[in-house]
PDB file of C-alpha atoms (C1' of nucleotides) in Angstrom:
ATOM      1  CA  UNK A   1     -29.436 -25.237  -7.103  1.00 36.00           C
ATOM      2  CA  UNK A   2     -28.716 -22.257  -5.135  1.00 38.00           C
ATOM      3  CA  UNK A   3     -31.252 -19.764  -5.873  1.00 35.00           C
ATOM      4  CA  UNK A   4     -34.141 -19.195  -7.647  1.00 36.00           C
ATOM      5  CA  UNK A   5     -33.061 -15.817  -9.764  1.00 35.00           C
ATOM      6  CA  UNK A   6     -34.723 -13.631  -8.120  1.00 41.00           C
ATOM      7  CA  UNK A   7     -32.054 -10.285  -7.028  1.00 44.00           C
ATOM      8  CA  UNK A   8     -32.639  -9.985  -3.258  1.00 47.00           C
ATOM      9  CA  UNK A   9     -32.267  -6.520  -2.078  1.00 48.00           C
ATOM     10  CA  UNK A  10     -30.073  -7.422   0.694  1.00 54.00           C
ATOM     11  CA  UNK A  11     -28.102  -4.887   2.964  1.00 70.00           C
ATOM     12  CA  UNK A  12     -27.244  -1.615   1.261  1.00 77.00           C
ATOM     13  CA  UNK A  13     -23.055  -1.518   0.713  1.00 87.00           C
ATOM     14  CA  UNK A  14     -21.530   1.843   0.458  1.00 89.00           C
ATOM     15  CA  UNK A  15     -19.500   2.205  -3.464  1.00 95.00           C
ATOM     16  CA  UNK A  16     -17.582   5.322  -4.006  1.00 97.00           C
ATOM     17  CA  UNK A  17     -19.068   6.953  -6.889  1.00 96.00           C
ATOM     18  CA  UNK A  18     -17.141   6.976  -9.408  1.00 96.00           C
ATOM     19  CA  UNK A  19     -15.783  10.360  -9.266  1.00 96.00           C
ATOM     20  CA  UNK A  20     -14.574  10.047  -5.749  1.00 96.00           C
ATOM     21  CA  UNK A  21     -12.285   6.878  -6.366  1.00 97.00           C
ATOM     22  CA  UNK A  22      -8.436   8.090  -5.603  1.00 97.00           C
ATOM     23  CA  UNK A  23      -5.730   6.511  -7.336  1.00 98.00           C
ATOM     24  CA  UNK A  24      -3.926   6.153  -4.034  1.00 97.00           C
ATOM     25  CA  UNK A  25      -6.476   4.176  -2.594  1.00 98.00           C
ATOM     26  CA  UNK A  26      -6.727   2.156  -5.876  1.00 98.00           C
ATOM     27  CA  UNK A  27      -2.925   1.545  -6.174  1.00 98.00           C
ATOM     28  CA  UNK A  28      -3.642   0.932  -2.319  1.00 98.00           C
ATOM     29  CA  UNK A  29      -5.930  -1.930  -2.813  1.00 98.00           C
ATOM     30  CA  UNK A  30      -3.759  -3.577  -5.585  1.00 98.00           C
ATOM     31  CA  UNK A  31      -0.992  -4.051  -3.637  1.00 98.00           C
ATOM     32  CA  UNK A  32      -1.587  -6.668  -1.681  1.00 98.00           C
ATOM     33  CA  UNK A  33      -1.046 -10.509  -3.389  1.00 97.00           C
ATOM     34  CA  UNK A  34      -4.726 -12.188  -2.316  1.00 97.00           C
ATOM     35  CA  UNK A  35      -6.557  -7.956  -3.426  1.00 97.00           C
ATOM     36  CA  UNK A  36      -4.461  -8.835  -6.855  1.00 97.00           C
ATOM     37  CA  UNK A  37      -5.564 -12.433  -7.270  1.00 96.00           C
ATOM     38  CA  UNK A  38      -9.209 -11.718  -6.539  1.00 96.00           C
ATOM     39  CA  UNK A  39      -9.027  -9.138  -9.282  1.00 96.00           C
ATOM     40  CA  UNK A  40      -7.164 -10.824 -11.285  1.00 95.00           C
ATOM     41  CA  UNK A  41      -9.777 -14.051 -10.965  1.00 94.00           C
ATOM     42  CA  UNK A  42     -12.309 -11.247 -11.802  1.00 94.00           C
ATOM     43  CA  UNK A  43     -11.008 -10.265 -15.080  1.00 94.00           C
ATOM     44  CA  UNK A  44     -10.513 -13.642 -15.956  1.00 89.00           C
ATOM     45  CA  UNK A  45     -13.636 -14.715 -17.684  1.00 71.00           C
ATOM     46  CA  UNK A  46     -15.703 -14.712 -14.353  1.00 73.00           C
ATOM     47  CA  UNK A  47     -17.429 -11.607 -14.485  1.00 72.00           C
ATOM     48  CA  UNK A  48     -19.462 -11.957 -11.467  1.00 82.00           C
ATOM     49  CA  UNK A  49     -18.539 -14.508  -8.426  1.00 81.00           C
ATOM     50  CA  UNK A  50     -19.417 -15.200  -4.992  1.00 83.00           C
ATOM     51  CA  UNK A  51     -16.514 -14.750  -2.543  1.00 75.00           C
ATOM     52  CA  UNK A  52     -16.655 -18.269  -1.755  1.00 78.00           C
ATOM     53  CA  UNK A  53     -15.740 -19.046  -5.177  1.00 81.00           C
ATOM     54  CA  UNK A  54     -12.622 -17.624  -4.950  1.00 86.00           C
ATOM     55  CA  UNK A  55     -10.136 -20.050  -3.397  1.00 86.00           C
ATOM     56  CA  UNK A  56      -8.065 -17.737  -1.129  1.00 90.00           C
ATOM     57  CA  UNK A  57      -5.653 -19.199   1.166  1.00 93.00           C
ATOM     58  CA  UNK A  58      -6.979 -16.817   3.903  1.00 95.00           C
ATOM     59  CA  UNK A  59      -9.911 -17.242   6.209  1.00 96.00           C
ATOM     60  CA  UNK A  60     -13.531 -16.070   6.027  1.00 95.00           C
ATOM     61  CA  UNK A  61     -12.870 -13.074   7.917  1.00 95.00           C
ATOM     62  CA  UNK A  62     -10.054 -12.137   6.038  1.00 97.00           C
ATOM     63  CA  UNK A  63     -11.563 -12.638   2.779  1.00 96.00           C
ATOM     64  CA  UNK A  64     -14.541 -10.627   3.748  1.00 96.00           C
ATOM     65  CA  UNK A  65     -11.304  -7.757   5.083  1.00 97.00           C
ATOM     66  CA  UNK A  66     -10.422  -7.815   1.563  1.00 97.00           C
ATOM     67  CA  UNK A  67     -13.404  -7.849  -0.216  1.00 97.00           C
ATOM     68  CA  UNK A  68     -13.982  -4.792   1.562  1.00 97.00           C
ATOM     69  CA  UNK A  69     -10.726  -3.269   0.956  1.00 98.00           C
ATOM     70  CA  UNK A  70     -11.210  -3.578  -2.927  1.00 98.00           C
ATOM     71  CA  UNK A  71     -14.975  -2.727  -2.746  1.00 97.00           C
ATOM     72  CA  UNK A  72     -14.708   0.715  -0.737  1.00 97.00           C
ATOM     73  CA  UNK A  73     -11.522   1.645  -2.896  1.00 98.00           C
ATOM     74  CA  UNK A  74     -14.199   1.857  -5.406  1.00 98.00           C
ATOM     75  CA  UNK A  75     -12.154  -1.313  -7.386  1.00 98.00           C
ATOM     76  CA  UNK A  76     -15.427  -3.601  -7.585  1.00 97.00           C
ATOM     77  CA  UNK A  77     -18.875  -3.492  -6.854  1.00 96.00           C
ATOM     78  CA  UNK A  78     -20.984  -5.592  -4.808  1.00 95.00           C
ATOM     79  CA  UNK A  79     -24.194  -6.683  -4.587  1.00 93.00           C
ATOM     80  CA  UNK A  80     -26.272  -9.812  -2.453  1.00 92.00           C
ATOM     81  CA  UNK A  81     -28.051 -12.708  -4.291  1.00 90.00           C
ATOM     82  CA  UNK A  82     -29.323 -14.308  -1.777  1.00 88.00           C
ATOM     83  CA  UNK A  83     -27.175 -15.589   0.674  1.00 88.00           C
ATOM     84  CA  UNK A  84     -24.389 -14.649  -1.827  1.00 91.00           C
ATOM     85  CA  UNK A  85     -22.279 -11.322  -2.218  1.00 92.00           C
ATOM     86  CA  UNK A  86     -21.311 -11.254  -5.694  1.00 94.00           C
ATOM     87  CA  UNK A  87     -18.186  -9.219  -6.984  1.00 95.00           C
ATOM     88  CA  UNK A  88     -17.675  -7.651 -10.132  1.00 95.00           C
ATOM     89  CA  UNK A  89     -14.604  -5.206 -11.421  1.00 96.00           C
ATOM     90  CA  UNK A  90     -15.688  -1.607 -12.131  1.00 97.00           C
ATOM     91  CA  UNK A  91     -13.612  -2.218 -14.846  1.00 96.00           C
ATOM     92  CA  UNK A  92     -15.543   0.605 -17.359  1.00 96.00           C
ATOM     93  CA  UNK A  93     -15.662   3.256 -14.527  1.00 97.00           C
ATOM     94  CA  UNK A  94     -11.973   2.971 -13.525  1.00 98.00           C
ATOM     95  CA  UNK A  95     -10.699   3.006 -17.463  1.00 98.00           C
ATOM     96  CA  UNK A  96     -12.365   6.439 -17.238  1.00 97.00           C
ATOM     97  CA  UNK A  97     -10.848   7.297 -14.122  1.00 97.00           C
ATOM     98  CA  UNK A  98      -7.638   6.316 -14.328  1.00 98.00           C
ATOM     99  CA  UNK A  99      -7.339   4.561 -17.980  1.00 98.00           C
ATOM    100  CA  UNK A 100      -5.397   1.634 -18.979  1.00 97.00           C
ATOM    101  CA  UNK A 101      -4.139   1.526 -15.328  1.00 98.00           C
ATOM    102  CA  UNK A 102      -6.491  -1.569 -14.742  1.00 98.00           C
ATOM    103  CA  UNK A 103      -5.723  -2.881 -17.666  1.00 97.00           C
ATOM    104  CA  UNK A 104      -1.171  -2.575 -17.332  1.00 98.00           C
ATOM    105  CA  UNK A 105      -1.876  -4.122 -13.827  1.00 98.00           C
ATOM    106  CA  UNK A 106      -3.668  -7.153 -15.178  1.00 97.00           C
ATOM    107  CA  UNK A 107      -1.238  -7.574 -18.196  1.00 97.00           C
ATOM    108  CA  UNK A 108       1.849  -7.463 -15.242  1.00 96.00           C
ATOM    109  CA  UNK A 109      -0.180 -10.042 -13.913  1.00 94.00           C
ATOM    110  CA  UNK A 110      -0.537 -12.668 -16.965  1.00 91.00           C
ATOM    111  CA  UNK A 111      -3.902 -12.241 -17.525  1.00 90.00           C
ATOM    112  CA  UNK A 112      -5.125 -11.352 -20.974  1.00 85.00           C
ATOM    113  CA  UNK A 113      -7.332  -8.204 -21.428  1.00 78.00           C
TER     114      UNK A 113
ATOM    115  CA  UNK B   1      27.584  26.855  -6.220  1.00 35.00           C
ATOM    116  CA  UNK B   2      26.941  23.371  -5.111  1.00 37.00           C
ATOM    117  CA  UNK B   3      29.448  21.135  -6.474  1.00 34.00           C
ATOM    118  CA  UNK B   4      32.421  21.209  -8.934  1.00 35.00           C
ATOM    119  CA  UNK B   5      30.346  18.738 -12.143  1.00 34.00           C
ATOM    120  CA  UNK B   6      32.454  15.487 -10.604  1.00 39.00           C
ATOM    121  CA  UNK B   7      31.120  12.661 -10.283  1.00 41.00           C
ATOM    122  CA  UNK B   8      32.258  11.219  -6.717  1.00 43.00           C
ATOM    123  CA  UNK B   9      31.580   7.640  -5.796  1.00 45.00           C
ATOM    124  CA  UNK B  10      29.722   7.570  -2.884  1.00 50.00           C
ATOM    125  CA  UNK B  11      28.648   4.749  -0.901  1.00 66.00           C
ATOM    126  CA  UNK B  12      26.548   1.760  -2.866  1.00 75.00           C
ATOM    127  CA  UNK B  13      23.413   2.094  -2.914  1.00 85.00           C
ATOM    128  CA  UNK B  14      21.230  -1.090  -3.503  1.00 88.00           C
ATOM    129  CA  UNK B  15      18.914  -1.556  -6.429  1.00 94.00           C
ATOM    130  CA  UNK B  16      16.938  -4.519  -7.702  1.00 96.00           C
ATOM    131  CA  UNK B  17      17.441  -5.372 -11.089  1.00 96.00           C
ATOM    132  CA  UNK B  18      14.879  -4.919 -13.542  1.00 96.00           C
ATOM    133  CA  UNK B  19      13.965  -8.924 -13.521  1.00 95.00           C
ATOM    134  CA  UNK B  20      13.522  -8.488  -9.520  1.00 96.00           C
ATOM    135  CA  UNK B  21      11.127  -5.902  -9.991  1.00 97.00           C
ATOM    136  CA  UNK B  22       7.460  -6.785  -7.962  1.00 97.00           C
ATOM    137  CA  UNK B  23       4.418  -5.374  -9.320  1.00 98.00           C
ATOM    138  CA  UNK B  24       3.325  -6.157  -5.684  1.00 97.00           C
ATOM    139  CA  UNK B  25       6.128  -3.642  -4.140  1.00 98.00           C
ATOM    140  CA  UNK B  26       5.929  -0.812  -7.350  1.00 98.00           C
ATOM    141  CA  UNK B  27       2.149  -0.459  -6.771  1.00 98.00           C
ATOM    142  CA  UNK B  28       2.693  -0.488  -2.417  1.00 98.00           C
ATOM    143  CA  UNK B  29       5.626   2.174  -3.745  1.00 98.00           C
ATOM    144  CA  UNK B  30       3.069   4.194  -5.385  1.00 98.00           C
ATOM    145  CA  UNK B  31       0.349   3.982  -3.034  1.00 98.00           C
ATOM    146  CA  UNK B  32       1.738   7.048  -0.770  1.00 98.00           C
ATOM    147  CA  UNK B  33       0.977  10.323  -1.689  1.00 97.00           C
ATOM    148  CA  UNK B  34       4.580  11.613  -0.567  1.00 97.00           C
ATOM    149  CA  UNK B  35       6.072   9.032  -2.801  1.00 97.00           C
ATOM    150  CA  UNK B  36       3.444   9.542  -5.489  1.00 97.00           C
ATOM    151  CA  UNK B  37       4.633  13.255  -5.832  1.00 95.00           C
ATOM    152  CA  UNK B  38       8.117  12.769  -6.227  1.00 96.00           C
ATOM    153  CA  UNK B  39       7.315  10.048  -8.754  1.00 96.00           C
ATOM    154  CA  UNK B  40       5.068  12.484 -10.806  1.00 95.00           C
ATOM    155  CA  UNK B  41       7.940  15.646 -10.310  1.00 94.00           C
ATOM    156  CA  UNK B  42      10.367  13.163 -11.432  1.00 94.00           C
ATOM    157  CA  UNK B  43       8.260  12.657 -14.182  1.00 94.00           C
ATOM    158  CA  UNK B  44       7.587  16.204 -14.799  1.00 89.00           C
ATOM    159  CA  UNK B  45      10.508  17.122 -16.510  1.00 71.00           C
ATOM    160  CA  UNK B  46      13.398  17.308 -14.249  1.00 72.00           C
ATOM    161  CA  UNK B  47      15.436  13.847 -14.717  1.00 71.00           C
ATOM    162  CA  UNK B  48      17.768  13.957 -12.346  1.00 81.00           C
ATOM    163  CA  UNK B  49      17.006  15.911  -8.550  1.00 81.00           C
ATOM    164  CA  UNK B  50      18.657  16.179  -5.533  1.00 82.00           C
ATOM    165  CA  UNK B  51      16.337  15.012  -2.824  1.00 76.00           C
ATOM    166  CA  UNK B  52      16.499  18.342  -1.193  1.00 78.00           C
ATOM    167  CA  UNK B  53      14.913  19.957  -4.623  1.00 80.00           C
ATOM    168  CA  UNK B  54      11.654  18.061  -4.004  1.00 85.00           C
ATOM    169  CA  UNK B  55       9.840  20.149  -1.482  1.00 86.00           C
ATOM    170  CA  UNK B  56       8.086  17.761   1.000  1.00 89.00           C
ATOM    171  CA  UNK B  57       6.081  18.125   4.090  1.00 93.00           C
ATOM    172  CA  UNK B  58       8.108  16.028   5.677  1.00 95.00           C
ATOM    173  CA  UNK B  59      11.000  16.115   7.623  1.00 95.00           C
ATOM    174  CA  UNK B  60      14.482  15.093   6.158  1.00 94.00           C
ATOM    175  CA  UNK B  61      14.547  11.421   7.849  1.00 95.00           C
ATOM    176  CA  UNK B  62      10.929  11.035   6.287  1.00 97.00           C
ATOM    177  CA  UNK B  63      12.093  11.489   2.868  1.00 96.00           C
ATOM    178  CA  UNK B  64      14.784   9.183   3.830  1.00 95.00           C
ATOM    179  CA  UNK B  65      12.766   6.908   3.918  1.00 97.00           C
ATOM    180  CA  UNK B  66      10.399   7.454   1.602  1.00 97.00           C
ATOM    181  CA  UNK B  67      13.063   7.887  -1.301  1.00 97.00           C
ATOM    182  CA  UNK B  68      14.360   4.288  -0.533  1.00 97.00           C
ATOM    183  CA  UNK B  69      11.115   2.543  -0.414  1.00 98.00           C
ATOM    184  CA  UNK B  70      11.323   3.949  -4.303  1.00 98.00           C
ATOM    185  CA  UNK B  71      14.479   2.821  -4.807  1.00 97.00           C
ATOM    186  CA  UNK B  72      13.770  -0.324  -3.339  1.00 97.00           C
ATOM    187  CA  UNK B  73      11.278  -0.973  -4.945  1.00 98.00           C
ATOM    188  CA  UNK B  74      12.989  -0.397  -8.168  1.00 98.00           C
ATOM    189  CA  UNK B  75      10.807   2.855  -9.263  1.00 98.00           C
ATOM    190  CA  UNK B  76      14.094   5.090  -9.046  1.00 97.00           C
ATOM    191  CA  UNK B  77      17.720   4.904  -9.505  1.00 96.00           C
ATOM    192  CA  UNK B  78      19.937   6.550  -6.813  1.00 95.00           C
ATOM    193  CA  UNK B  79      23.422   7.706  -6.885  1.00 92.00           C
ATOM    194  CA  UNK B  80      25.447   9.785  -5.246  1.00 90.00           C
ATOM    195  CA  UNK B  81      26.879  13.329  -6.816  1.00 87.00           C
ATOM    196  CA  UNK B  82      29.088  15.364  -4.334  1.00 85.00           C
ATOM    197  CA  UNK B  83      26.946  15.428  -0.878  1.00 85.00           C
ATOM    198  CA  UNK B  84      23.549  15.110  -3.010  1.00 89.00           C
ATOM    199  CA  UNK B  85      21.875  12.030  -3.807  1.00 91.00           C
ATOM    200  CA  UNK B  86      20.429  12.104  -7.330  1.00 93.00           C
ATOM    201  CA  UNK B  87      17.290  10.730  -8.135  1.00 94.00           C
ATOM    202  CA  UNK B  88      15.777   9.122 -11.397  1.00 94.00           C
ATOM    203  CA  UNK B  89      12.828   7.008 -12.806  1.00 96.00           C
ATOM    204  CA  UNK B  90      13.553   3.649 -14.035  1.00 97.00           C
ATOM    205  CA  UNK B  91      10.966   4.335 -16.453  1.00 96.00           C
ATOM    206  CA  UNK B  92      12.152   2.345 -19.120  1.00 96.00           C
ATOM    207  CA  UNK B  93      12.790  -0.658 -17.155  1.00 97.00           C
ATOM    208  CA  UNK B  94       9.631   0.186 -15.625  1.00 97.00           C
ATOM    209  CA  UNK B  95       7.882   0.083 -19.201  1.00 97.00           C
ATOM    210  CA  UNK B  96       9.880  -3.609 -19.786  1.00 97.00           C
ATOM    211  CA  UNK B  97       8.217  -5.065 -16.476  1.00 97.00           C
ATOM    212  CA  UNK B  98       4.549  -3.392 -16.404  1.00 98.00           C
ATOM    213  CA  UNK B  99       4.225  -2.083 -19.737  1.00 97.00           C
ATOM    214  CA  UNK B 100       1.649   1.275 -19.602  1.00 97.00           C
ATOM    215  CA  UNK B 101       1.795   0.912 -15.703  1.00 98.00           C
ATOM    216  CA  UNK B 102       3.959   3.890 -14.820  1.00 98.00           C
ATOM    217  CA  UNK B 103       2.458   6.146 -17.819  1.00 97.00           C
ATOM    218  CA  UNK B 104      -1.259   5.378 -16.378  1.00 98.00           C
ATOM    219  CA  UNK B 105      -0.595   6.419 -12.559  1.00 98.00           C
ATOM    220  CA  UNK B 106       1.104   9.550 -14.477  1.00 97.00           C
ATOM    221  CA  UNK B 107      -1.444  10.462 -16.769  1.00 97.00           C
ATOM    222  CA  UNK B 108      -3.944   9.979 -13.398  1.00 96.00           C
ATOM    223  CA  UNK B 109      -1.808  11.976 -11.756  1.00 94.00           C
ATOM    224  CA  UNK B 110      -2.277  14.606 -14.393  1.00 91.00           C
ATOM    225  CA  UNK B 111       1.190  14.517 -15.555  1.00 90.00           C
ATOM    226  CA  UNK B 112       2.102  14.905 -19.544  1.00 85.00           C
ATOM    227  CA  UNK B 113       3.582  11.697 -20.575  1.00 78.00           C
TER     228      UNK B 113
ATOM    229  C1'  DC C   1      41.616  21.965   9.793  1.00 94.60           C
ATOM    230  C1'  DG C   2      36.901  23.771  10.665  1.00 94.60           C
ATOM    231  C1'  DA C   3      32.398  24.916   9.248  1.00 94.60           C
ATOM    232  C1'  DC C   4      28.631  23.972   6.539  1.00 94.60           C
ATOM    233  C1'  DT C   5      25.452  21.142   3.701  1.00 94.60           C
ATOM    234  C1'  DC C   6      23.142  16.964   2.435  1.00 94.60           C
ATOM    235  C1'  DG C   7      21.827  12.952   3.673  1.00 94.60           C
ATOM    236  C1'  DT C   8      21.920   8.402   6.806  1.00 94.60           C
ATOM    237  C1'  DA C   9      21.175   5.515  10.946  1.00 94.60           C
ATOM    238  C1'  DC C  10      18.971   4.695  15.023  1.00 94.60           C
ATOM    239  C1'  DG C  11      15.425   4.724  18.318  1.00 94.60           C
ATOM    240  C1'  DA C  12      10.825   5.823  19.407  1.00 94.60           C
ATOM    241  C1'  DT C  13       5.929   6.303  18.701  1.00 94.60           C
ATOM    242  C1'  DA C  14       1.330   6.321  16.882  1.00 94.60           C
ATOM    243  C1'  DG C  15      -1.564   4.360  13.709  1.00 94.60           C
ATOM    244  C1'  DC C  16      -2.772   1.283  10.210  1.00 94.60           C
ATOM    245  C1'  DT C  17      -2.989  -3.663   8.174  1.00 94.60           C
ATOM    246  C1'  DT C  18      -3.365  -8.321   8.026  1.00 94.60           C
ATOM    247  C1'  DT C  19      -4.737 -12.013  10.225  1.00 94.60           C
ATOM    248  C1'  DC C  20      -7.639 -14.902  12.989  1.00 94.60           C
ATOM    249  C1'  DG C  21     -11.544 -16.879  15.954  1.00 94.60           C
ATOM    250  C1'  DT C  22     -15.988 -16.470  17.697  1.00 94.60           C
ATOM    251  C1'  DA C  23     -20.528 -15.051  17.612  1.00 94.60           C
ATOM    252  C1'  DG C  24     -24.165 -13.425  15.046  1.00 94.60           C
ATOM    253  C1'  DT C  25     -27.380 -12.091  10.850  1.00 94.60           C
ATOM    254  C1'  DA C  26     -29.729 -12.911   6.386  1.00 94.60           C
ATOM    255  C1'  DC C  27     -31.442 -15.888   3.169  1.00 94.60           C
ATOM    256  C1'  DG C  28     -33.183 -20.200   1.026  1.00 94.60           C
ATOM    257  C1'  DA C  29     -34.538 -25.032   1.418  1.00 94.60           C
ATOM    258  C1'  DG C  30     -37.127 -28.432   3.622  1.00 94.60           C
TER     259       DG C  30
ATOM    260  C1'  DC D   1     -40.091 -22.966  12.065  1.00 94.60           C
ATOM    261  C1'  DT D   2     -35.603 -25.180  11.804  1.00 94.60           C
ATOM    262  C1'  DC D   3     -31.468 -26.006   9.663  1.00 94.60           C
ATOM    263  C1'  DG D   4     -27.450 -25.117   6.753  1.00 94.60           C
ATOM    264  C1'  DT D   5     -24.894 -21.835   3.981  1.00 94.60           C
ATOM    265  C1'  DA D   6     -22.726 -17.446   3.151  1.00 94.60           C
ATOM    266  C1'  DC D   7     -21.112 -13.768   4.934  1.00 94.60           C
ATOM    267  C1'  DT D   8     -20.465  -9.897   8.637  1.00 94.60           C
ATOM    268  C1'  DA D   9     -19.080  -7.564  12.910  1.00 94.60           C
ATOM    269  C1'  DC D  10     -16.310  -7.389  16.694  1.00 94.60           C
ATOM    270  C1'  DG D  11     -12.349  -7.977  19.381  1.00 94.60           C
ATOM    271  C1'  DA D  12      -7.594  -9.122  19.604  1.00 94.60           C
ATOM    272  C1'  DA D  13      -2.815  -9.870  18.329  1.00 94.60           C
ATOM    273  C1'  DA D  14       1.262  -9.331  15.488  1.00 94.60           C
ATOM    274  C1'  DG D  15       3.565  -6.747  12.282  1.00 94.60           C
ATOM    275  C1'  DC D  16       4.353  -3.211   9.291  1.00 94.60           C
ATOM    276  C1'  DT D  17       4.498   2.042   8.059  1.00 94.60           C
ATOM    277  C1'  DA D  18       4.913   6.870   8.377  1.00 94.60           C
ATOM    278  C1'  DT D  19       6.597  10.110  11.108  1.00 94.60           C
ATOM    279  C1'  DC D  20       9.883  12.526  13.863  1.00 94.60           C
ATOM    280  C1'  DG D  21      14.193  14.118  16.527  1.00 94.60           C
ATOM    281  C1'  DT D  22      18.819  13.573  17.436  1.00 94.60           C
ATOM    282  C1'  DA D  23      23.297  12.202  16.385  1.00 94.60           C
ATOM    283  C1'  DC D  24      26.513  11.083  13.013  1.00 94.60           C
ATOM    284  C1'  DG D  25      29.241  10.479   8.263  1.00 94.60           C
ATOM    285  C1'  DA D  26      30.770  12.124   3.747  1.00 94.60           C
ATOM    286  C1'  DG D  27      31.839  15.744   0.790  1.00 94.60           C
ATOM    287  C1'  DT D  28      32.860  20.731  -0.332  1.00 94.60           C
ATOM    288  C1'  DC D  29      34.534  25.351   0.503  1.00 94.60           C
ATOM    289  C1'  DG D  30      37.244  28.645   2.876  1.00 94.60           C
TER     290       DG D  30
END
DNA sequence: CGACTCGTACGATAGCTTTCGTAGTACGAG
DNA sequence: CTCGTACTACGAAAGCTATCGTACGAGTCG
């Protein structure tokens, strides 16, 4: 079993708020194919996964690259569980932001909302 | 006066069709603030503009170029009237592919839709 | 034709992106 | 404490992007 439930505090990692996200730096992040899968694995059911659960064809480094990418752009939010980074969408901040942006890009993308 | 209401053939100008359209290229096409503007004054009204109506800070090769990743990309249509090249958003093609896409990074953008 | 306007093509450059490998840190299990 | 797992940080390389200036082509007006 991997861990014991407890929420580690972990390393702080710097989120946007939500006001400061930028739609160029959203549409920035999305537009990359492996940026558009992870999110699009995200909204699929999964609402919060490790980065090793997503099967990129990339390697560690460049996942991590990514991860980044999409976390500072303010697209998900991060947290450690215990050896773990979990991902989740900011799905409810960025409808207020920008809405149904999240949600045409995921449609274009086959997955249902 | 600028030119005499013909409509003069010009040189072809390449555009994908609306099946060839990428999410992956419309979103990299929007992800420029440059781009992002003429998209939105496009938008905003004015259908069809010269690209010497749009008043960029950039040079005249910049726009250039920044006016065919659009096209390109399949966000505009392009053609040639007199020495001006028109410029227009696909957006109904646009709303075929990525249905609410366009009309959510224009409503972000603060544009009436 | 000649001059002028609008836009293109080309070449160059600086900076960013994507990618990787390697080395290292943080955590949990034993 | 030691080991394995999960992930990061750093450095490096290759490629793309945004930008420009200059030189040129296509069309219009006199």
């Amino acid at each position: 079993m991997p861990h014991t439930g407890r929420t580690s505090p972990g390393r702080q990692l710097e989120h946007p708020q939500a006001a400061q996200i930028r739609l160029e730096s959203v549409l920035s992040a999305l537009a990359d194919p492996v940026r558009l899968r992870i999110v699009s694995d995200l909204a699929q059911g999964h609402e919060d996964m490790a980065c090793i659960s997503f099967e990129l064809p990339v390697s560690k480094s460049t996942s991590t690259h990514h991860f980044r990418v999409l976390r500072e752009a303010g697209v998900i939010r991060q947290y450690y569980e215990g050896t773990s980074r979990m991902s989740r969408l900011r799905s409810q901040e960025l409808e207020e932001c920008f809405p149904g942006l999240l949600e045409a890009v995921l449609r274009a993308q086959g997955v249902q909302v």
